[in-house]
Tab-separated table of C-alpha atoms and ligand atoms in Angstrom:
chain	number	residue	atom	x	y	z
A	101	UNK	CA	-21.227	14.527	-21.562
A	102	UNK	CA	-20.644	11.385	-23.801
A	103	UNK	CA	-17.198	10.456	-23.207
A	104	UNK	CA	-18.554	6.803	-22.014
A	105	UNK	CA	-18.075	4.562	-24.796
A	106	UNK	CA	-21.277	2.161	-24.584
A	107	UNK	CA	-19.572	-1.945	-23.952
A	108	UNK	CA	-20.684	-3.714	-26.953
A	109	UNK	CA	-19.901	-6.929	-25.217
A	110	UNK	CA	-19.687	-10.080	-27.535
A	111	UNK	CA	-19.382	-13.860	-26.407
A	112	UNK	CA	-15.767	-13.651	-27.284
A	113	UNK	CA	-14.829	-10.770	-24.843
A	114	UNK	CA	-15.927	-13.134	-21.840
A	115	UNK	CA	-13.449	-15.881	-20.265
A	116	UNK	CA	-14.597	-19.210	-20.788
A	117	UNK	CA	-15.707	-20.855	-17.591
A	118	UNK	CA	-13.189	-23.770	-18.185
A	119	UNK	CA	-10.048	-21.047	-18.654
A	120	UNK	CA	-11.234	-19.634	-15.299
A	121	UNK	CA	-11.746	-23.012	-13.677
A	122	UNK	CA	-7.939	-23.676	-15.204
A	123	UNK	CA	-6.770	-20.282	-13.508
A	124	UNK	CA	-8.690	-21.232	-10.354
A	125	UNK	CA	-6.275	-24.363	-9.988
A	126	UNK	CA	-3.107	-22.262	-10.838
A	127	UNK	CA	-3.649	-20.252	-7.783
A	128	UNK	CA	-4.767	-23.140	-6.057
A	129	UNK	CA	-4.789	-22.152	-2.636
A	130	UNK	CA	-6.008	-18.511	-2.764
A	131	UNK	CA	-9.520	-17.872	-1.034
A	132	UNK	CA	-11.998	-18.054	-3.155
A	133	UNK	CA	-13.432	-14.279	-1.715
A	134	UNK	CA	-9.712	-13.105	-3.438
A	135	UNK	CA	-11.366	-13.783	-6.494
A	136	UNK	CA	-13.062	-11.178	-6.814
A	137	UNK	CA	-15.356	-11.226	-9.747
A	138	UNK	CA	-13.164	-13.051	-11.367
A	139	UNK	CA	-15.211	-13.548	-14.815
A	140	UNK	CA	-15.428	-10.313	-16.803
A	141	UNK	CA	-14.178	-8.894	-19.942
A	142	UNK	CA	-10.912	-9.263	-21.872
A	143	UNK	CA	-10.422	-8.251	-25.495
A	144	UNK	CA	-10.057	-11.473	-27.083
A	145	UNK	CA	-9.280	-13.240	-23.696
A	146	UNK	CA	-9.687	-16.669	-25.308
A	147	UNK	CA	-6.743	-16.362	-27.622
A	148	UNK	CA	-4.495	-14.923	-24.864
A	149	UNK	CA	-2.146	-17.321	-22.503
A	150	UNK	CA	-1.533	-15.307	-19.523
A	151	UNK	CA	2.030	-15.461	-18.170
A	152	UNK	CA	2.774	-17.312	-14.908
A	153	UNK	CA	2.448	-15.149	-11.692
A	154	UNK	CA	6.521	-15.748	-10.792
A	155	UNK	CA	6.757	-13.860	-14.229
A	156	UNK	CA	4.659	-11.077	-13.820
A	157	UNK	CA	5.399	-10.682	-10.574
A	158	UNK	CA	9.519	-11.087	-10.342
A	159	UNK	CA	10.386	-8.974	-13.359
A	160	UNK	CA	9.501	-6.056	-13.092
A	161	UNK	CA	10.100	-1.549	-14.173
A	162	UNK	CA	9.502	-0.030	-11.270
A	163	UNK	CA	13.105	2.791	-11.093
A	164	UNK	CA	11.965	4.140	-7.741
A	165	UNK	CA	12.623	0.552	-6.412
A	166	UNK	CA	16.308	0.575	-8.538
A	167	UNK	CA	16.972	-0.274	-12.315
A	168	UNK	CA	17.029	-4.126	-12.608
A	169	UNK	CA	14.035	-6.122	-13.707
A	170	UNK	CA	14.692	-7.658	-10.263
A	171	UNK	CA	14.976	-4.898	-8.122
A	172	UNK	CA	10.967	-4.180	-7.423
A	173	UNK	CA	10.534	-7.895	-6.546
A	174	UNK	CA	13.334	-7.096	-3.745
A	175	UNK	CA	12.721	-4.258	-2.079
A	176	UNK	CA	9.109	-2.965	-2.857
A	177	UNK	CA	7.565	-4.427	0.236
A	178	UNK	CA	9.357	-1.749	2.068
A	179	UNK	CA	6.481	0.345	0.677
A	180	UNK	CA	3.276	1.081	3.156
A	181	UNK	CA	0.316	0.706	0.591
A	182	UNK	CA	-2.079	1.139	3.917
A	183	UNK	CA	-3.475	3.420	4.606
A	184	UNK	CA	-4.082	4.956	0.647
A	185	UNK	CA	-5.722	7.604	-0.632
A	186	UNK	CA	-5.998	9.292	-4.027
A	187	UNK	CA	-6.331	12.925	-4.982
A	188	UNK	CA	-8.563	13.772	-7.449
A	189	UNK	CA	-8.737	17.454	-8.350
A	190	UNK	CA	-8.303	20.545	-10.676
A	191	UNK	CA	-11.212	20.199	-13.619
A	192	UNK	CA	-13.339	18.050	-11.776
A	193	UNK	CA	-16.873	18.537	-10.118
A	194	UNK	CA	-16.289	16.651	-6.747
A	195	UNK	CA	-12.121	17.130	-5.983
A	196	UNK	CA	-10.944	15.371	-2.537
A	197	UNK	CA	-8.856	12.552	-1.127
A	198	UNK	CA	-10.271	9.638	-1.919
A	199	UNK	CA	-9.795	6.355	0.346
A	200	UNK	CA	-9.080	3.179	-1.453
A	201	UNK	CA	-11.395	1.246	0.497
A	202	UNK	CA	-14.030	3.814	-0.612
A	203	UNK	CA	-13.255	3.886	-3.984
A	204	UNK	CA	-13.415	-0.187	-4.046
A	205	UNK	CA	-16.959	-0.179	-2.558
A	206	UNK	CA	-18.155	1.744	-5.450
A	207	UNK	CA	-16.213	0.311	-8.247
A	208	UNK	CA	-17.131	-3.241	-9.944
A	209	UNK	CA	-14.133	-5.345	-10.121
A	210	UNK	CA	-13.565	-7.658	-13.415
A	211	UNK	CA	-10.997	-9.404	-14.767
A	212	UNK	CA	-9.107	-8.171	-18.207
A	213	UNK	CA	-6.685	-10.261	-19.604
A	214	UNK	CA	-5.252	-7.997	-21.499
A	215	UNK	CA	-1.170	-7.983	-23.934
A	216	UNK	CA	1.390	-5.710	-22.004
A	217	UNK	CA	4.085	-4.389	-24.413
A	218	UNK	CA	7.080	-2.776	-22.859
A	219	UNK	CA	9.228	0.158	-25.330
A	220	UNK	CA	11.984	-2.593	-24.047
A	221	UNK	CA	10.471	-4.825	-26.892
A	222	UNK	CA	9.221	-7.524	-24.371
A	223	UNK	CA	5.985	-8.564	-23.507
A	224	UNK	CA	4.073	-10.739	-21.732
A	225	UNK	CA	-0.175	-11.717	-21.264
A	226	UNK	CA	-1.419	-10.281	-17.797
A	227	UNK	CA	-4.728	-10.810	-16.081
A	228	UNK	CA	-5.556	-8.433	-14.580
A	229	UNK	CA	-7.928	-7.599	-11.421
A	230	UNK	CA	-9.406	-4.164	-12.128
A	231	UNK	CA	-11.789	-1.594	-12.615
A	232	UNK	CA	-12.819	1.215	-15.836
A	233	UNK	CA	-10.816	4.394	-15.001
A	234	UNK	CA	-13.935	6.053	-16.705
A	235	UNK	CA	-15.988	5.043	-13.936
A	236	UNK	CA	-13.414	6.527	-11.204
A	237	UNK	CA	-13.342	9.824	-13.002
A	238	UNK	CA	-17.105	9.929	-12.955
A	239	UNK	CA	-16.936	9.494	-9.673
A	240	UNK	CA	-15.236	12.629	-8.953
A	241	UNK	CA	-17.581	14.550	-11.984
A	242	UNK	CA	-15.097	15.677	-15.231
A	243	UNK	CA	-15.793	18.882	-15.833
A	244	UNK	CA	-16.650	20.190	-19.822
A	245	UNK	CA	-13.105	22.479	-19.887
A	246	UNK	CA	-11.383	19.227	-18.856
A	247	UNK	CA	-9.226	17.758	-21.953
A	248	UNK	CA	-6.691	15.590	-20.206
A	249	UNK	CA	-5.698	12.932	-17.253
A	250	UNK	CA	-2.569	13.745	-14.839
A	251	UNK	CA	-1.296	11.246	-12.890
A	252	UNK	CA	1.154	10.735	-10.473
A	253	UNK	CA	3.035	7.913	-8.095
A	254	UNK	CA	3.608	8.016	-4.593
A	255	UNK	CA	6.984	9.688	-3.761
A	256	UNK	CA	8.556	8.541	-0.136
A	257	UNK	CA	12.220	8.505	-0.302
A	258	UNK	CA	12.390	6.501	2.778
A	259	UNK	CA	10.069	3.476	1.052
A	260	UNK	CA	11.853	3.769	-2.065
A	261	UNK	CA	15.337	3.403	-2.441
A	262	UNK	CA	15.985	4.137	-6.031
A	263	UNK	CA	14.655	7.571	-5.223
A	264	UNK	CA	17.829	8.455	-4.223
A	265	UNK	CA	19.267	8.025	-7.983
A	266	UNK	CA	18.642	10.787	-10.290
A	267	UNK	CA	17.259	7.889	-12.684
A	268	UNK	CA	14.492	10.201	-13.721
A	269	UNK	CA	12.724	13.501	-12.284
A	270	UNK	CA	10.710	12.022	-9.423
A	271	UNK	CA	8.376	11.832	-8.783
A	272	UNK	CA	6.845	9.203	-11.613
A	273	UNK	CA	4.116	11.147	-13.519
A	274	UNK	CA	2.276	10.144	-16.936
A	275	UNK	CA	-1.123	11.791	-18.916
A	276	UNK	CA	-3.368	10.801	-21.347
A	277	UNK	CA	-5.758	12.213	-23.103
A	278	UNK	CA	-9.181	12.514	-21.805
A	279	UNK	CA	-10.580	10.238	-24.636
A	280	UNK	CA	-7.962	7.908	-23.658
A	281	UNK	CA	-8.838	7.716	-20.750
A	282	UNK	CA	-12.432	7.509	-20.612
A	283	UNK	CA	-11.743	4.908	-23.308
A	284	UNK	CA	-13.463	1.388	-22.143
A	285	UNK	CA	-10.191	-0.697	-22.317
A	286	UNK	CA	-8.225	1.904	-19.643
A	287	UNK	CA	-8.554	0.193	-16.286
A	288	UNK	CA	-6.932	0.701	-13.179
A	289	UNK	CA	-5.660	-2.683	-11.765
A	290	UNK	CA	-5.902	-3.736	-8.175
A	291	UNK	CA	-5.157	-7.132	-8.519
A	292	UNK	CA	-3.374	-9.678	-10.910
A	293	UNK	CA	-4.868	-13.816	-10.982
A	294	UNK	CA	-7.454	-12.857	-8.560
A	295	UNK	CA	-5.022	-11.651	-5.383
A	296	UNK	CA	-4.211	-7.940	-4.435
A	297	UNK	CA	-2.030	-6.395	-6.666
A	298	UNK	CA	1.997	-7.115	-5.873
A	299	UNK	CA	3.934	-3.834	-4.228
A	300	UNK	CA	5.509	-4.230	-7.123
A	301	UNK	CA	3.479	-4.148	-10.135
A	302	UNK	CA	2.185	-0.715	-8.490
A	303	UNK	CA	0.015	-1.516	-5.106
A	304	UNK	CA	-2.529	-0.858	-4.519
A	305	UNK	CA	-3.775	0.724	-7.574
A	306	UNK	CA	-2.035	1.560	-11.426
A	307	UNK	CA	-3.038	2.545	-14.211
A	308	UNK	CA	-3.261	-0.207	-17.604
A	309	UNK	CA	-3.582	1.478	-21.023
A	310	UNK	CA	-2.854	-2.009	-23.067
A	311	UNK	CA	-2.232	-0.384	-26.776
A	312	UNK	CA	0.471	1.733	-25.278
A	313	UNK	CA	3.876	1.147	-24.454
A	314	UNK	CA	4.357	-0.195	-20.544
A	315	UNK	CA	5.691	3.174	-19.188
A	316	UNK	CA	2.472	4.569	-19.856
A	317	UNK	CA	0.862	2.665	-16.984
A	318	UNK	CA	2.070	3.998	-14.000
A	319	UNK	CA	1.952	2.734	-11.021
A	320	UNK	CA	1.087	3.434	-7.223
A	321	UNK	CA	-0.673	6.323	-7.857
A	322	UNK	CA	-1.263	9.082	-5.171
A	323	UNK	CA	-2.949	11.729	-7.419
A	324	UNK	CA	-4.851	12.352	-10.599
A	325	UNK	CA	-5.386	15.874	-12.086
A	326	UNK	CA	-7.911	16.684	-14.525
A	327	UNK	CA	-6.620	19.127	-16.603
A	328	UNK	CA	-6.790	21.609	-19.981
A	329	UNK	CA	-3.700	21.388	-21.495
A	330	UNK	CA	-0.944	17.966	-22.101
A	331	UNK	CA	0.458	17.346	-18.666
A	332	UNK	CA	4.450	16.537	-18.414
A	333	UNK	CA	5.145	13.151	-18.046
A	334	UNK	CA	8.431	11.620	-16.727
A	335	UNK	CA	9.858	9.766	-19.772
A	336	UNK	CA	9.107	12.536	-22.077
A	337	UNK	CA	10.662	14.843	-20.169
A	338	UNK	CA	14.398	12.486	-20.008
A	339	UNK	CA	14.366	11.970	-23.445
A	340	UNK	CA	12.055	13.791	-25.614
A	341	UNK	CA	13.343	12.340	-29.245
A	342	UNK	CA	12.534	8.420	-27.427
A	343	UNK	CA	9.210	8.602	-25.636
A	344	UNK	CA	6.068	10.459	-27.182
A	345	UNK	CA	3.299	11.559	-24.980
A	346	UNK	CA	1.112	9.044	-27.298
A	347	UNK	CA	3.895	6.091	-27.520
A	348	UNK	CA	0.976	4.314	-28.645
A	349	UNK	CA	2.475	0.325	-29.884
A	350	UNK	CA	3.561	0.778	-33.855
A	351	UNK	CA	5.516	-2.161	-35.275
A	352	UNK	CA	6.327	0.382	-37.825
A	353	UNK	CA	8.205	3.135	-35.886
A	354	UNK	CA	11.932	2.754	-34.074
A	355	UNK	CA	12.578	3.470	-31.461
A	356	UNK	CA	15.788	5.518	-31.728
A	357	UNK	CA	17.979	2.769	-30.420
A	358	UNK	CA	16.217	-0.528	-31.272
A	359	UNK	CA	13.259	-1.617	-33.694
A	360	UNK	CA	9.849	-2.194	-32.644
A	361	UNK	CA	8.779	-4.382	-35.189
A	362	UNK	CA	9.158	-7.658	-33.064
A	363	UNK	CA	9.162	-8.377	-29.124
A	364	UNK	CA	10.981	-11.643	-26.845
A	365	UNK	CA	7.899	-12.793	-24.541
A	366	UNK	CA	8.712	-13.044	-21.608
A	367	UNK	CA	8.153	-16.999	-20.149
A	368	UNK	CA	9.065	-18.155	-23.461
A	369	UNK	CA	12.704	-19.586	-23.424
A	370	UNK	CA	16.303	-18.096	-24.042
A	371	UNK	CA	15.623	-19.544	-27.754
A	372	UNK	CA	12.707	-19.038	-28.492
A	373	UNK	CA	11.514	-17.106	-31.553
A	374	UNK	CA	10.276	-13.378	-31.138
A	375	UNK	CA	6.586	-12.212	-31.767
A	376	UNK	CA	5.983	-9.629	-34.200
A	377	UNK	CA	4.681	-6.868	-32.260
A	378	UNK	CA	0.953	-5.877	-33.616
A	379	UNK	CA	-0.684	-2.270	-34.560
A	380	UNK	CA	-1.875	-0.662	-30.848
A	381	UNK	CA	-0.968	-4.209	-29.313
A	382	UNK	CA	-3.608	-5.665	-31.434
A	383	UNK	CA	-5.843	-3.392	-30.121
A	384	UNK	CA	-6.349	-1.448	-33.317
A	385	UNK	CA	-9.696	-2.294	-33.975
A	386	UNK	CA	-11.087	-0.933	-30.850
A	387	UNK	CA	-9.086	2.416	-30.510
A	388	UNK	CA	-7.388	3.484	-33.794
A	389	UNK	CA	-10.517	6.167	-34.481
A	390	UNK	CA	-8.781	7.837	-31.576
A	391	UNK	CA	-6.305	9.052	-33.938
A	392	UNK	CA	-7.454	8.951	-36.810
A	393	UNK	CA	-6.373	12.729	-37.122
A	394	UNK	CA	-2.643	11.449	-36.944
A	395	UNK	CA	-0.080	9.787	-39.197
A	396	UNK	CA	0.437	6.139	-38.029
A	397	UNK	CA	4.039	6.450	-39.791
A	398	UNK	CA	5.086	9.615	-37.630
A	399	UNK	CA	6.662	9.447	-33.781
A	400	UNK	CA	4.267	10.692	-31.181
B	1235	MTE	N1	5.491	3.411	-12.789
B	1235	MTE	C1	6.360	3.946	-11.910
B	1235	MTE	N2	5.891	4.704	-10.927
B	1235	MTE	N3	7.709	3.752	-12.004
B	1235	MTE	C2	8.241	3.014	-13.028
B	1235	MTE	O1	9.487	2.872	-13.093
B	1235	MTE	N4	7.811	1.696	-15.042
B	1235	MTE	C3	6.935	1.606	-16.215
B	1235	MTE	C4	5.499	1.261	-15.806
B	1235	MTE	N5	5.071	2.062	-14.686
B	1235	MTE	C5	7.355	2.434	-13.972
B	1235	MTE	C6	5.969	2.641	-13.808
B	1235	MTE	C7	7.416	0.657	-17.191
B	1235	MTE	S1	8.777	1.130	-18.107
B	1235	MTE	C8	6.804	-0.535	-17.414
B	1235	MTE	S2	7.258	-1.552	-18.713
B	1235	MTE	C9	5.729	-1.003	-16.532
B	1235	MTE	O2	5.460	-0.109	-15.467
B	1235	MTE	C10	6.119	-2.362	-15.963
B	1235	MTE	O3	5.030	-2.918	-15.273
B	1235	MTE	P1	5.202	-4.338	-14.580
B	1235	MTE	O4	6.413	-4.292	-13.721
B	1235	MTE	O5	3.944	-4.554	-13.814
B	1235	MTE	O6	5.363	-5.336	-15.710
């Protein structure tokens, strides 16, 4: 099975040593053990200015902790993200609960500093703590039939208050497609600057699919399912016509209600001018063969 795609690593995809050092002294005061490998790979890291943590960390989608961007920061420490365990079944050789603890003994840790693009049309630079979902699916042995990824949040109405609210059909779930997700740039994020990962950018573990739009990469999630045919996934099923199972980033295709040609960063001032949004995030050049079957210029 050849679904790994080999790392061609170049100079460019490592941080430089004085970025990190820089980094290092923004968290001043973390434990250096928090760091976790801290140097690793990250398309184009060099040209990317990661956000401030109070950014990334204080606004925030997360509808099962309520609807405003400041919501998550509020109330998601009412969620218990100890013990954890994930469930990794149907086309897999090995299915079972597996521990988080587990799971981090066996997976190497590196940082990507990768572009997050919300279908909002705002974006900001994260860096992200985290490991190759391809690795974790090895782990639990993809079976041949196997053609794509399930996955799904934790759903405790007593933890999460905007689960009373018939925002969307809870619990969260999302797919890809296996190719997707074996792809090399699909991590799973545990931590953000070097520190666990905040309750509410999706402790203890989410997914991070960076040429995709932001509700791709769900968080908190409880359970992955291997399976033969194009799971559901939550914002697909509210509103078909507005979120593809693909919603890969195009510049080039509306959404129904807004454009997506440009995006306001986030960080960046009341005033100041938008970005135009890039082809797959500006991650064409390493995953546009994926679809090379499709029509760039059609909704998916
Ligand atoms: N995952 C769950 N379970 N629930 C959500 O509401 N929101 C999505 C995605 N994952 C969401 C989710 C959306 S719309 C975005 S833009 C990102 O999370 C936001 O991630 P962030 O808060 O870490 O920036």
């Amino acid at each position: 099975m050849a679904y790994r795609w080999k790392k061609n690593l170049k100079d460019c995809d490592v941080t430089d040593e004085s970025a990190y050092l820089d980094r290092r002294q923004l968290i001043g005061g973390v434990a250096a053990g928090a760091m976790l490998a801290g140097i690793g790979t990250g398309a184009r890291a060099m040209e990317l200015a990661p956000n401030e943590w109070d950014d990334i960390t204080s606004y925030n989608n997360y509808y099962e902790f309520g609807t405003d961007k400041k919501d998550p920061a509020k109330y998601a420490h009412m969620l218990t993200i100890k013990p954890w365990s994930v469930k990794i079944d149907g086309l897999v050789e090995r299915p079972g609960d597996y521990e988080f603890g587990e799971i981090m003994e066996k997976m190497s840790v590196e940082e990507r500093i990768y572009r997050f693009r919300c279908v909002e049309a705002w974006s900001m630079v994260v860096p992200w703590n985290g490991f190759e979902l391809a690795d974790l699916l090895e782990l639990a042995g993809v079976k041949g039939d196997a053609k794509y990824v399930a996955f799904e949040t934790v759903n405790r109405p007593d933890e999460m208050p905007g689960l009373r609210y018939p925002v969307l059909d809870w619990p969260y779930v999302e797919g890809l497609r296996l190719d997707e997700a074996m792809h090399p740039l699909t991590i799973m994020a545990t931590g953000i600057y070097g520190r666990d990962i905040p309750n509410q950018n999706g402790a203890p573990l989410r997914l991070v699919v960076p040429w995709k739009y932001g509700f791709k990469s769900i968080k908190s999630i409880v359970r992955i399912t291997l399976t033969a045919d194009q799971p559901p996934t939550s914002w697909n099923k509210a509103s078909a016509r507005e979120y593809g199972f693909y919603s890969n980033v195009n510049p080039e295709v509306s959404h129904p209600r807004w454009s997506q040609a440009t995006e306001r960063v986030i960080g960046s001032g009341l005033f100041a001018k938008r970005k135009e949004t890039l082809m797959f995030n500006g991650y064409e050049e390493e995953v546009a063969s994926l679809y090379s079957d499709m029509d760039l210029a059609k909704f998916y």
